[in-house]
PDB file of C-alpha atoms in Angstrom:
ATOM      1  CA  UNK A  86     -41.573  -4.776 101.339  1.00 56.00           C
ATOM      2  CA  UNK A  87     -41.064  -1.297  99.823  1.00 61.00           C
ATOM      3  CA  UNK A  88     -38.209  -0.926  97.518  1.00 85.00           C
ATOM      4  CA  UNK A  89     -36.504   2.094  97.099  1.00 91.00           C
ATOM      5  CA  UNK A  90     -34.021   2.115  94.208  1.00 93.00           C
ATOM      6  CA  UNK A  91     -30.736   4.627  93.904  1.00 95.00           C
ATOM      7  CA  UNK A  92     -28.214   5.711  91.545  1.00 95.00           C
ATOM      8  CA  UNK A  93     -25.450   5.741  91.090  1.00 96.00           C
ATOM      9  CA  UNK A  94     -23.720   3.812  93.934  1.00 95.00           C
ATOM     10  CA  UNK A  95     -20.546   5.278  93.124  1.00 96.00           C
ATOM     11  CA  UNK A  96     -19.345   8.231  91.609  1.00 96.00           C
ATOM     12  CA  UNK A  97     -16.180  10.068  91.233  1.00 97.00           C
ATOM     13  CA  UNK A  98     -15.846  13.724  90.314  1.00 96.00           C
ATOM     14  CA  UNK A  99     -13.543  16.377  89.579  1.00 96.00           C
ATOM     15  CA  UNK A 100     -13.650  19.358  92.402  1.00 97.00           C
ATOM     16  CA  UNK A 101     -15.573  21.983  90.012  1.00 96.00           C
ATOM     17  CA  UNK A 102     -18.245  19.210  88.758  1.00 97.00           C
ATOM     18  CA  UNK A 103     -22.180  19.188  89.332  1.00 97.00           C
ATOM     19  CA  UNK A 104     -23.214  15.210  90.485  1.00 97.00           C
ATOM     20  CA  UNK A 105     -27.088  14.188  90.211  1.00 97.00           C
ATOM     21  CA  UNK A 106     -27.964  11.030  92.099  1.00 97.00           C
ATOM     22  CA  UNK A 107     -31.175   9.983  91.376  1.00 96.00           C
ATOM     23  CA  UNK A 108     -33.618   7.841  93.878  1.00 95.00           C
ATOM     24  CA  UNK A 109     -36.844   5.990  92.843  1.00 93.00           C
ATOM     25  CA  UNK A 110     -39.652   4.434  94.951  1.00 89.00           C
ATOM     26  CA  UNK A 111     -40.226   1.202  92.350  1.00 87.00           C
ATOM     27  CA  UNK A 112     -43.931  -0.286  94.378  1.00 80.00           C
ATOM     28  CA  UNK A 113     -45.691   2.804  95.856  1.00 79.00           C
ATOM     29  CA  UNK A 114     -46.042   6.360  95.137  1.00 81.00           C
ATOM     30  CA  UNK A 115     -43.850   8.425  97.391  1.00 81.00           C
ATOM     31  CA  UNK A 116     -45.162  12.244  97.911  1.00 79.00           C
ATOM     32  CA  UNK A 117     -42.139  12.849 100.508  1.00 85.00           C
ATOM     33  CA  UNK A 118     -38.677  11.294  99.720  1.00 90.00           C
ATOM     34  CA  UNK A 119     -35.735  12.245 102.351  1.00 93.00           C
ATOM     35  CA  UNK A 120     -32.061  12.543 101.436  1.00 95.00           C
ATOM     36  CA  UNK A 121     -29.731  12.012 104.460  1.00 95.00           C
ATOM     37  CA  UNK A 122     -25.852  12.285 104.394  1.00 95.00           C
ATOM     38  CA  UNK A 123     -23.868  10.341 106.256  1.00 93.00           C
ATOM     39  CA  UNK A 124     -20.005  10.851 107.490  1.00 89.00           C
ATOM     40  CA  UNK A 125     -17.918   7.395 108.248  1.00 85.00           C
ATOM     41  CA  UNK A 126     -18.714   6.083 111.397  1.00 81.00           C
ATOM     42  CA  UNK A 127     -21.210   8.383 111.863  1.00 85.00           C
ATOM     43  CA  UNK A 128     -25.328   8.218 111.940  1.00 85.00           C
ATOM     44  CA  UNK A 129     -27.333   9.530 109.383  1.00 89.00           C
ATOM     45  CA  UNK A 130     -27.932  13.521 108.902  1.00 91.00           C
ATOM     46  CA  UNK A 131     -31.078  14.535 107.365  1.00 92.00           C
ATOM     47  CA  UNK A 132     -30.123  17.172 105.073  1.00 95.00           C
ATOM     48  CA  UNK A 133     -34.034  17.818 103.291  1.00 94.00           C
ATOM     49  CA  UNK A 134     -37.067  16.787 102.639  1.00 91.00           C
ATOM     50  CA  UNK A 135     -38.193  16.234  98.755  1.00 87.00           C
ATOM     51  CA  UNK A 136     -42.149  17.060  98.472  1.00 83.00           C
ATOM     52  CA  UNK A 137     -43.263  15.854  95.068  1.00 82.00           C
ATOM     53  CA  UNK A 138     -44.545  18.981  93.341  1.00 81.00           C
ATOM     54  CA  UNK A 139     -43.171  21.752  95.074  1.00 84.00           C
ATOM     55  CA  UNK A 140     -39.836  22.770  97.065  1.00 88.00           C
ATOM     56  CA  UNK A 141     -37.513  20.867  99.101  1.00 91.00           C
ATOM     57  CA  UNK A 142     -37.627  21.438 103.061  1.00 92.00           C
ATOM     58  CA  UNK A 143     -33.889  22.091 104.106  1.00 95.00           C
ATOM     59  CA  UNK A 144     -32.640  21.130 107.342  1.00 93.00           C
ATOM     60  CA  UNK A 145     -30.616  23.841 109.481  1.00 93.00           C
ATOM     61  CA  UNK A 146     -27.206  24.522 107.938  1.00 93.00           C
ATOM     62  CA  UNK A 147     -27.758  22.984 104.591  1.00 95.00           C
ATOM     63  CA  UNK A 148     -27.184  24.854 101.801  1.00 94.00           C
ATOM     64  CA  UNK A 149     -30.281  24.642  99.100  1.00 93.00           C
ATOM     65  CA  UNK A 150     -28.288  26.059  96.051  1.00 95.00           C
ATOM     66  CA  UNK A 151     -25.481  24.016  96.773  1.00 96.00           C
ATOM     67  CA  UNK A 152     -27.790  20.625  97.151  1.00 97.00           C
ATOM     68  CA  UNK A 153     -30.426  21.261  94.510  1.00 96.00           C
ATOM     69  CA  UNK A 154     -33.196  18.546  95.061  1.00 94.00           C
ATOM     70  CA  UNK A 155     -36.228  18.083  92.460  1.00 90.00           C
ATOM     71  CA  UNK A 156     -39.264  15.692  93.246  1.00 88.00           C
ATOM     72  CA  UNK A 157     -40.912  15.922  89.946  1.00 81.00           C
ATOM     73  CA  UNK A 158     -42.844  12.902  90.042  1.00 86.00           C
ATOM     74  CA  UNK A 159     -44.721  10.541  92.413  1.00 85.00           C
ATOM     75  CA  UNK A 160     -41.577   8.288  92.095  1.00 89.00           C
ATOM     76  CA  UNK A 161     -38.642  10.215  91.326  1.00 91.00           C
ATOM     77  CA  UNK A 162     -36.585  12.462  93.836  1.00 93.00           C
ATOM     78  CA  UNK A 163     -33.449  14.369  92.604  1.00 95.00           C
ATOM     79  CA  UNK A 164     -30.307  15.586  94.374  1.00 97.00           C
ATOM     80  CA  UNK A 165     -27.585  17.412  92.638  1.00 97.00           C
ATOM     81  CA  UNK A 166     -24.414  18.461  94.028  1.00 97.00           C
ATOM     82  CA  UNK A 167     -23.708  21.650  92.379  1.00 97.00           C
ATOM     83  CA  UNK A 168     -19.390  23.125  92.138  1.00 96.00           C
ATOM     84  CA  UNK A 169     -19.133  19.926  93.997  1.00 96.00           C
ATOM     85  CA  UNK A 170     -15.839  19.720  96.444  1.00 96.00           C
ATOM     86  CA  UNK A 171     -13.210  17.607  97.945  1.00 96.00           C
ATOM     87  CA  UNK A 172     -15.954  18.557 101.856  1.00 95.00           C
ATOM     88  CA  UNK A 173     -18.728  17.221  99.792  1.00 96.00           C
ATOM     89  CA  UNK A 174     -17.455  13.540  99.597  1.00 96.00           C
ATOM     90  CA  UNK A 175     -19.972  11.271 101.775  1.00 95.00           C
ATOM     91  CA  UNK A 176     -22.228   8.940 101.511  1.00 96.00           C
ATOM     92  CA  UNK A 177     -25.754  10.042 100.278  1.00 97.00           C
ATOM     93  CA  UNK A 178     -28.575   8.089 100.988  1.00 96.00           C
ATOM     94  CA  UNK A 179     -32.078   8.789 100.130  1.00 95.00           C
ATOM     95  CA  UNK A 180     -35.772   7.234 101.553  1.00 92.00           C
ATOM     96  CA  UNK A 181     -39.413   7.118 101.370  1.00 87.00           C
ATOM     97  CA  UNK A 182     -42.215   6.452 103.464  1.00 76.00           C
ATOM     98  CA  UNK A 183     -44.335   3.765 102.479  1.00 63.00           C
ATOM     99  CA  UNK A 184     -47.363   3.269 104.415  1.00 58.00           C
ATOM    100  CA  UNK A 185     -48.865  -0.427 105.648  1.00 51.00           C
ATOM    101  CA  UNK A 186     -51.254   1.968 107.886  1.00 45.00           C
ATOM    102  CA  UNK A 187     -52.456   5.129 108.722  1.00 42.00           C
ATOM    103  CA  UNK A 188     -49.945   7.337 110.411  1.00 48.00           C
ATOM    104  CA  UNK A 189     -47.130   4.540 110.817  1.00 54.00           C
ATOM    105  CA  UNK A 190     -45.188   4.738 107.444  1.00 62.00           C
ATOM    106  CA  UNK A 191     -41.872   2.971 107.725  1.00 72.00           C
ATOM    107  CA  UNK A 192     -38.918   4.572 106.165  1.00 80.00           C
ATOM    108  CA  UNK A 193     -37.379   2.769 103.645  1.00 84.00           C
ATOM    109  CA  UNK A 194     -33.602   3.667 102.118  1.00 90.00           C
ATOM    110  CA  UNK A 195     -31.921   3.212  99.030  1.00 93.00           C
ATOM    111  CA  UNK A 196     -28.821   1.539  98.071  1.00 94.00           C
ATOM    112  CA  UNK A 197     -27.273   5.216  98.336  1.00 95.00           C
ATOM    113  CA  UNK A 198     -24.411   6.895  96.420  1.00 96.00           C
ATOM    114  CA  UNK A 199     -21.395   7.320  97.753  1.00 96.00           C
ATOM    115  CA  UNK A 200     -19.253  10.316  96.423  1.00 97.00           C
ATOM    116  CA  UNK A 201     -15.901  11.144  95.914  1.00 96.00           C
ATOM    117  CA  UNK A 202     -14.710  14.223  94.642  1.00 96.00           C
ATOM    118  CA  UNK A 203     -11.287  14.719  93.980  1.00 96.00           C
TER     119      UNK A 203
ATOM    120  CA  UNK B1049     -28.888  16.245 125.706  1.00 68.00           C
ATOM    121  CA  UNK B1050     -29.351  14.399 122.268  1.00 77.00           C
ATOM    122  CA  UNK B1051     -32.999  14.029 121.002  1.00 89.00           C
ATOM    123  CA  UNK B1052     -32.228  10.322 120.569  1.00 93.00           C
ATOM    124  CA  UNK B1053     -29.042   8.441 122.137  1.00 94.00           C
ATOM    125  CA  UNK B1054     -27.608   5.186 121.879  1.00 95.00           C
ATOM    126  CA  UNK B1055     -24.221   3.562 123.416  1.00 92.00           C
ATOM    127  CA  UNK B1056     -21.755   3.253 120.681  1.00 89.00           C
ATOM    128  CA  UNK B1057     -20.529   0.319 121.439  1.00 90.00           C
ATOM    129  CA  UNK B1058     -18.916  -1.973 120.461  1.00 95.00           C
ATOM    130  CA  UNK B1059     -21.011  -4.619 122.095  1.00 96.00           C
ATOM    131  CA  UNK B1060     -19.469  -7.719 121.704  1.00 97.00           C
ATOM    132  CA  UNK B1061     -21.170 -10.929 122.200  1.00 97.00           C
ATOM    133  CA  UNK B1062     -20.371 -14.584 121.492  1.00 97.00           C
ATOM    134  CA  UNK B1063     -22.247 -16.356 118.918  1.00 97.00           C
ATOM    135  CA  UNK B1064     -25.404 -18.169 120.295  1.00 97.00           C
ATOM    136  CA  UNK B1065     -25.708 -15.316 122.843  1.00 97.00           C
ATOM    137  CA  UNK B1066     -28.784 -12.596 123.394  1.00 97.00           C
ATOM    138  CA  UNK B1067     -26.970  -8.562 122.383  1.00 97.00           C
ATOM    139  CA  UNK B1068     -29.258  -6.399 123.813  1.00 97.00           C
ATOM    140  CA  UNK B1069     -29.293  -2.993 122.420  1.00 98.00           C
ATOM    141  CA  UNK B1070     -30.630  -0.085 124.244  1.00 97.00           C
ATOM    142  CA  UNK B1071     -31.964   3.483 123.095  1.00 97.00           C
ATOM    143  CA  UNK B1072     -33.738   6.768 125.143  1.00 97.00           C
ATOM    144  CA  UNK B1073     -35.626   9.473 123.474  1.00 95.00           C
ATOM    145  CA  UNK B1074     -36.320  13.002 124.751  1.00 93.00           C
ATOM    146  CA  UNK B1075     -39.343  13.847 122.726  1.00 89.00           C
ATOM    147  CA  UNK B1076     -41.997  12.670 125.271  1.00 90.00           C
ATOM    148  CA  UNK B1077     -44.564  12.906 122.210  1.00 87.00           C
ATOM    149  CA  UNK B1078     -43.005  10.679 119.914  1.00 90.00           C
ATOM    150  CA  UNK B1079     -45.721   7.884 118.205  1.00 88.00           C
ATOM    151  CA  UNK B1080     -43.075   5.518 116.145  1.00 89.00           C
ATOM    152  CA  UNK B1081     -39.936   3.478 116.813  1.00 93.00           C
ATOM    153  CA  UNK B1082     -37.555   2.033 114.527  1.00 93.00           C
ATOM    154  CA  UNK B1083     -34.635  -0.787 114.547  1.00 96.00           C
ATOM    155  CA  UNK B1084     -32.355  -0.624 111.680  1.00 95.00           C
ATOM    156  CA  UNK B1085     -29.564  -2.277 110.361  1.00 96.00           C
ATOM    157  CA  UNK B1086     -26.531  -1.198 108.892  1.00 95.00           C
ATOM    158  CA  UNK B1087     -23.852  -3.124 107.252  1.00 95.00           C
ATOM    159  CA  UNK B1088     -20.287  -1.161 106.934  1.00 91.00           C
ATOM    160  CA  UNK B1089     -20.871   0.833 103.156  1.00 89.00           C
ATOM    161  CA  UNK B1090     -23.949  -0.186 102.861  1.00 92.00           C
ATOM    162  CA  UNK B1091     -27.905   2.264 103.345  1.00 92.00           C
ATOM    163  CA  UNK B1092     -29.767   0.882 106.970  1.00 93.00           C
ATOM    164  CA  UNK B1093     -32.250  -1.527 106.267  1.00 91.00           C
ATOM    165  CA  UNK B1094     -35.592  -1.758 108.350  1.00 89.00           C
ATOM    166  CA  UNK B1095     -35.515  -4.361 111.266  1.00 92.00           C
ATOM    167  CA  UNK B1096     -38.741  -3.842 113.339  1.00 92.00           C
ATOM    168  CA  UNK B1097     -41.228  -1.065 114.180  1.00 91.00           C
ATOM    169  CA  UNK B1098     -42.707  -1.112 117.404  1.00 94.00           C
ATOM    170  CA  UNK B1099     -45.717   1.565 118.336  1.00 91.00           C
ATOM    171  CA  UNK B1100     -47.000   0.439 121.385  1.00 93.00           C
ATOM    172  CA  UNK B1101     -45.731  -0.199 125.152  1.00 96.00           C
ATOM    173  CA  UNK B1102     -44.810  -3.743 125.441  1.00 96.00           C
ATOM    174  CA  UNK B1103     -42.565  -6.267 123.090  1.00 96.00           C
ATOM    175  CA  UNK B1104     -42.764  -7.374 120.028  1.00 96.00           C
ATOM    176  CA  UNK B1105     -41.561 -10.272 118.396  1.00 96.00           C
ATOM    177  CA  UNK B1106     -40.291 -11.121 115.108  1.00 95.00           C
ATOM    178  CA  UNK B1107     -38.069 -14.186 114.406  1.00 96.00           C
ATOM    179  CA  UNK B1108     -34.718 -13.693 116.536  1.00 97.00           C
ATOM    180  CA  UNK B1109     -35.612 -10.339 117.389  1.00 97.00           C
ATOM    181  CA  UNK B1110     -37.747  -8.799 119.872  1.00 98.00           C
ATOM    182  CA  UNK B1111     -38.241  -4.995 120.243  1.00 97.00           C
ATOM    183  CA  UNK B1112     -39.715  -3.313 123.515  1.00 98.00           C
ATOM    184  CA  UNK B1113     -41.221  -0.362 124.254  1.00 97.00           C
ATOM    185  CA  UNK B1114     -41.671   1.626 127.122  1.00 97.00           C
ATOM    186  CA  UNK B1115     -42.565   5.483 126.712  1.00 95.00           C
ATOM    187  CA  UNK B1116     -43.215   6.331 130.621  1.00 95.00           C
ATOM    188  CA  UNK B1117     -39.743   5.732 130.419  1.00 95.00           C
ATOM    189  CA  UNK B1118     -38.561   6.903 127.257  1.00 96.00           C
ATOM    190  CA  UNK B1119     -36.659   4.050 126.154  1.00 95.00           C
ATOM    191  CA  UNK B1120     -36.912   1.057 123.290  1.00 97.00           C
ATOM    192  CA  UNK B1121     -34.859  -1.619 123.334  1.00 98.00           C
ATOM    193  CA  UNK B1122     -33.924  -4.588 120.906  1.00 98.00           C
ATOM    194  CA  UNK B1123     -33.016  -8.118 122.206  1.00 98.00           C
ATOM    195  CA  UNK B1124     -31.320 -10.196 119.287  1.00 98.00           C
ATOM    196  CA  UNK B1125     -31.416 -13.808 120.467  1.00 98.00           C
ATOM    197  CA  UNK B1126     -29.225 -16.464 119.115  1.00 98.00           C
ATOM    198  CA  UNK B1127     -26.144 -14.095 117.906  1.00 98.00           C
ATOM    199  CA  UNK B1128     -25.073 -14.925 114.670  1.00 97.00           C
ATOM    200  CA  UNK B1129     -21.556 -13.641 113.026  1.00 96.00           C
ATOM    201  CA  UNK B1130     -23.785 -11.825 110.108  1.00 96.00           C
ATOM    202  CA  UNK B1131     -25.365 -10.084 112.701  1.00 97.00           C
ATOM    203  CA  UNK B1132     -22.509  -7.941 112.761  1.00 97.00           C
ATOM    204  CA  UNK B1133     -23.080  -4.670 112.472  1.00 97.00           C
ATOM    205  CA  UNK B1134     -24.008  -0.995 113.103  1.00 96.00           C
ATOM    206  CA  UNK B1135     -27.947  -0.817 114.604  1.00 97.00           C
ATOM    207  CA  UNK B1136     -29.436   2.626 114.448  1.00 96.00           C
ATOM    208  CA  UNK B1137     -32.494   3.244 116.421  1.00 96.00           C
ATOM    209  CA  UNK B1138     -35.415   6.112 114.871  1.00 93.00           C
ATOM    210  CA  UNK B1139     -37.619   8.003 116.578  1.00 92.00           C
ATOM    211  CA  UNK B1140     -40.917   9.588 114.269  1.00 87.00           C
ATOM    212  CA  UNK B1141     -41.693  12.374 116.437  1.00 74.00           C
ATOM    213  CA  UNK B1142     -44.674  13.577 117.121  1.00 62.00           C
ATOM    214  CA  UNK B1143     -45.039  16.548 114.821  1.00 53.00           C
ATOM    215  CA  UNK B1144     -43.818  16.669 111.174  1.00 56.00           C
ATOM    216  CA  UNK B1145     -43.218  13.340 109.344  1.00 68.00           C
ATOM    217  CA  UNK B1146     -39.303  13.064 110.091  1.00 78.00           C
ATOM    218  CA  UNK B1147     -37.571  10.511 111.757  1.00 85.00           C
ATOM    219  CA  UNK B1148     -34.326  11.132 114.041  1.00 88.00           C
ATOM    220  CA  UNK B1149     -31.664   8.586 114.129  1.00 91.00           C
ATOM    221  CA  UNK B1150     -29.540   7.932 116.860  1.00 93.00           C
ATOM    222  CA  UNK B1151     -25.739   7.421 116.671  1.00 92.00           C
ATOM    223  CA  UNK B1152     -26.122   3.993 116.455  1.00 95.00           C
ATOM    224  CA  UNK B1153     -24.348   0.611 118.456  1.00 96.00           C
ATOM    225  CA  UNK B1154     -21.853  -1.117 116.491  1.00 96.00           C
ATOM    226  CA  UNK B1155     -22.285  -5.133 117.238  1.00 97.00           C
ATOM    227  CA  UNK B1156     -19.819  -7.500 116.581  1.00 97.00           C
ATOM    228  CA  UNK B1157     -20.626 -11.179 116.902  1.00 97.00           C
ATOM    229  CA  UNK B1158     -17.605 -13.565 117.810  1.00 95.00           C
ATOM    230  CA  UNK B1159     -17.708 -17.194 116.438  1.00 92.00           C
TER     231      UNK B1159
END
């Protein structure tokens, strides 16, 4: 199946700090990569949608100059944490679509990052 | 009322038994369903699709689908221990490409 590659897993951070986590689609081109957030014990929050050559699609309540995202390529989706804080630590897992037919792509996630700022 | 809800669980089953998940949907529209997988610390990882009434089958798991009702389901038969875990269903609505996850049913498996 699709594979959908992410890094770093971990990372630990001073309170001040800008974090970039990086997520690749390594067998398909992906035009839309998602980033989700996730809380412990808790399901998944979209937080945006990364369109490859032009701005991210922020959900309600997330803040797009705090959680920069660039989708420069057909493969590459950014998300950087900018004056990252102790509120920001979570689990950050991105996704792409990959499509086995028209109109039902599957959603497929990387290893995600978890964060931890101090 | 959430766009997609799920019982939290725990469900706990004994190994060599059938956990039957359950999950409704509000969004009457909605074309896709999703099972997913999610080991404590770890990203979900895909399960099954379903995208038509009915069930479909894939090794130990089945998925069904019924949208006069609103509600897909996912049978695991033969519970292993490994099959511990937290199950998230997704719902690709019917406009926009984004899927919504529900809360998700924590499993646990006893040997």
């Amino acid at each position: 199946g699709a594979v959908v590659s992410q890094h770093p897993s971990r990372v630990i951070c001073k309170s001040g700090t800008s974090v970039k986590i990086e997520c690749r689609s390594l067998d398909f081109q992906a035009t839309t990569m998602f980033w989700y957030r996730q809380f412990p014990k808790k399901s998944l929050m979209l937080m945006a949608t990364s369109n490859e050559g032009s701005k991210a699609t922020y959900e309600q309540g997330v803040e797009k100059d705090k959680f920069l995202i660039n989708h420069a390529s057909l493969t590459l989706s950014t998300l950087t944490v900018t004056s990252a804080h102790p509120e920001d630590s979570s689990f950050y897992i991105c996704s792409a679509r990959g499509w086995r037919r028209a109109g039902t792509g599957e959603l497929f996630f990387g290893e995600g990052s978890r964060l931890t700022v101090l | 009322q959430k766009e997609v809800e799920q019982n939290s669980g725990p469900l706990s089953v004994p190994e060599g038994a059938i956990a039957s998940l359950n999950c409704t949907y509000s969004d009457r529209g909605s074309q896709s369903f999703f099972w997913y997988r999610q080991y404590s610390g770890k990203s979900p990882e895909l399960i099954m699709s379903i995208y038509s009434n009915g069930d479909k089958e894939d090794g130990r798991f089945t998925a069904q689908l019924n949208k006069a009702s609103q509600y897909v389901s996912l049978l695991i038969r033969d519970s292993q221990p490994s099959d511990s875990a937290t199950y998230l269903c997704a719902v690709n609505k019917a406009a926009g490409n984004k899927l919504t996850f529900g809360g998700g049913t924590r499993v646990l498996v006893k040997p």
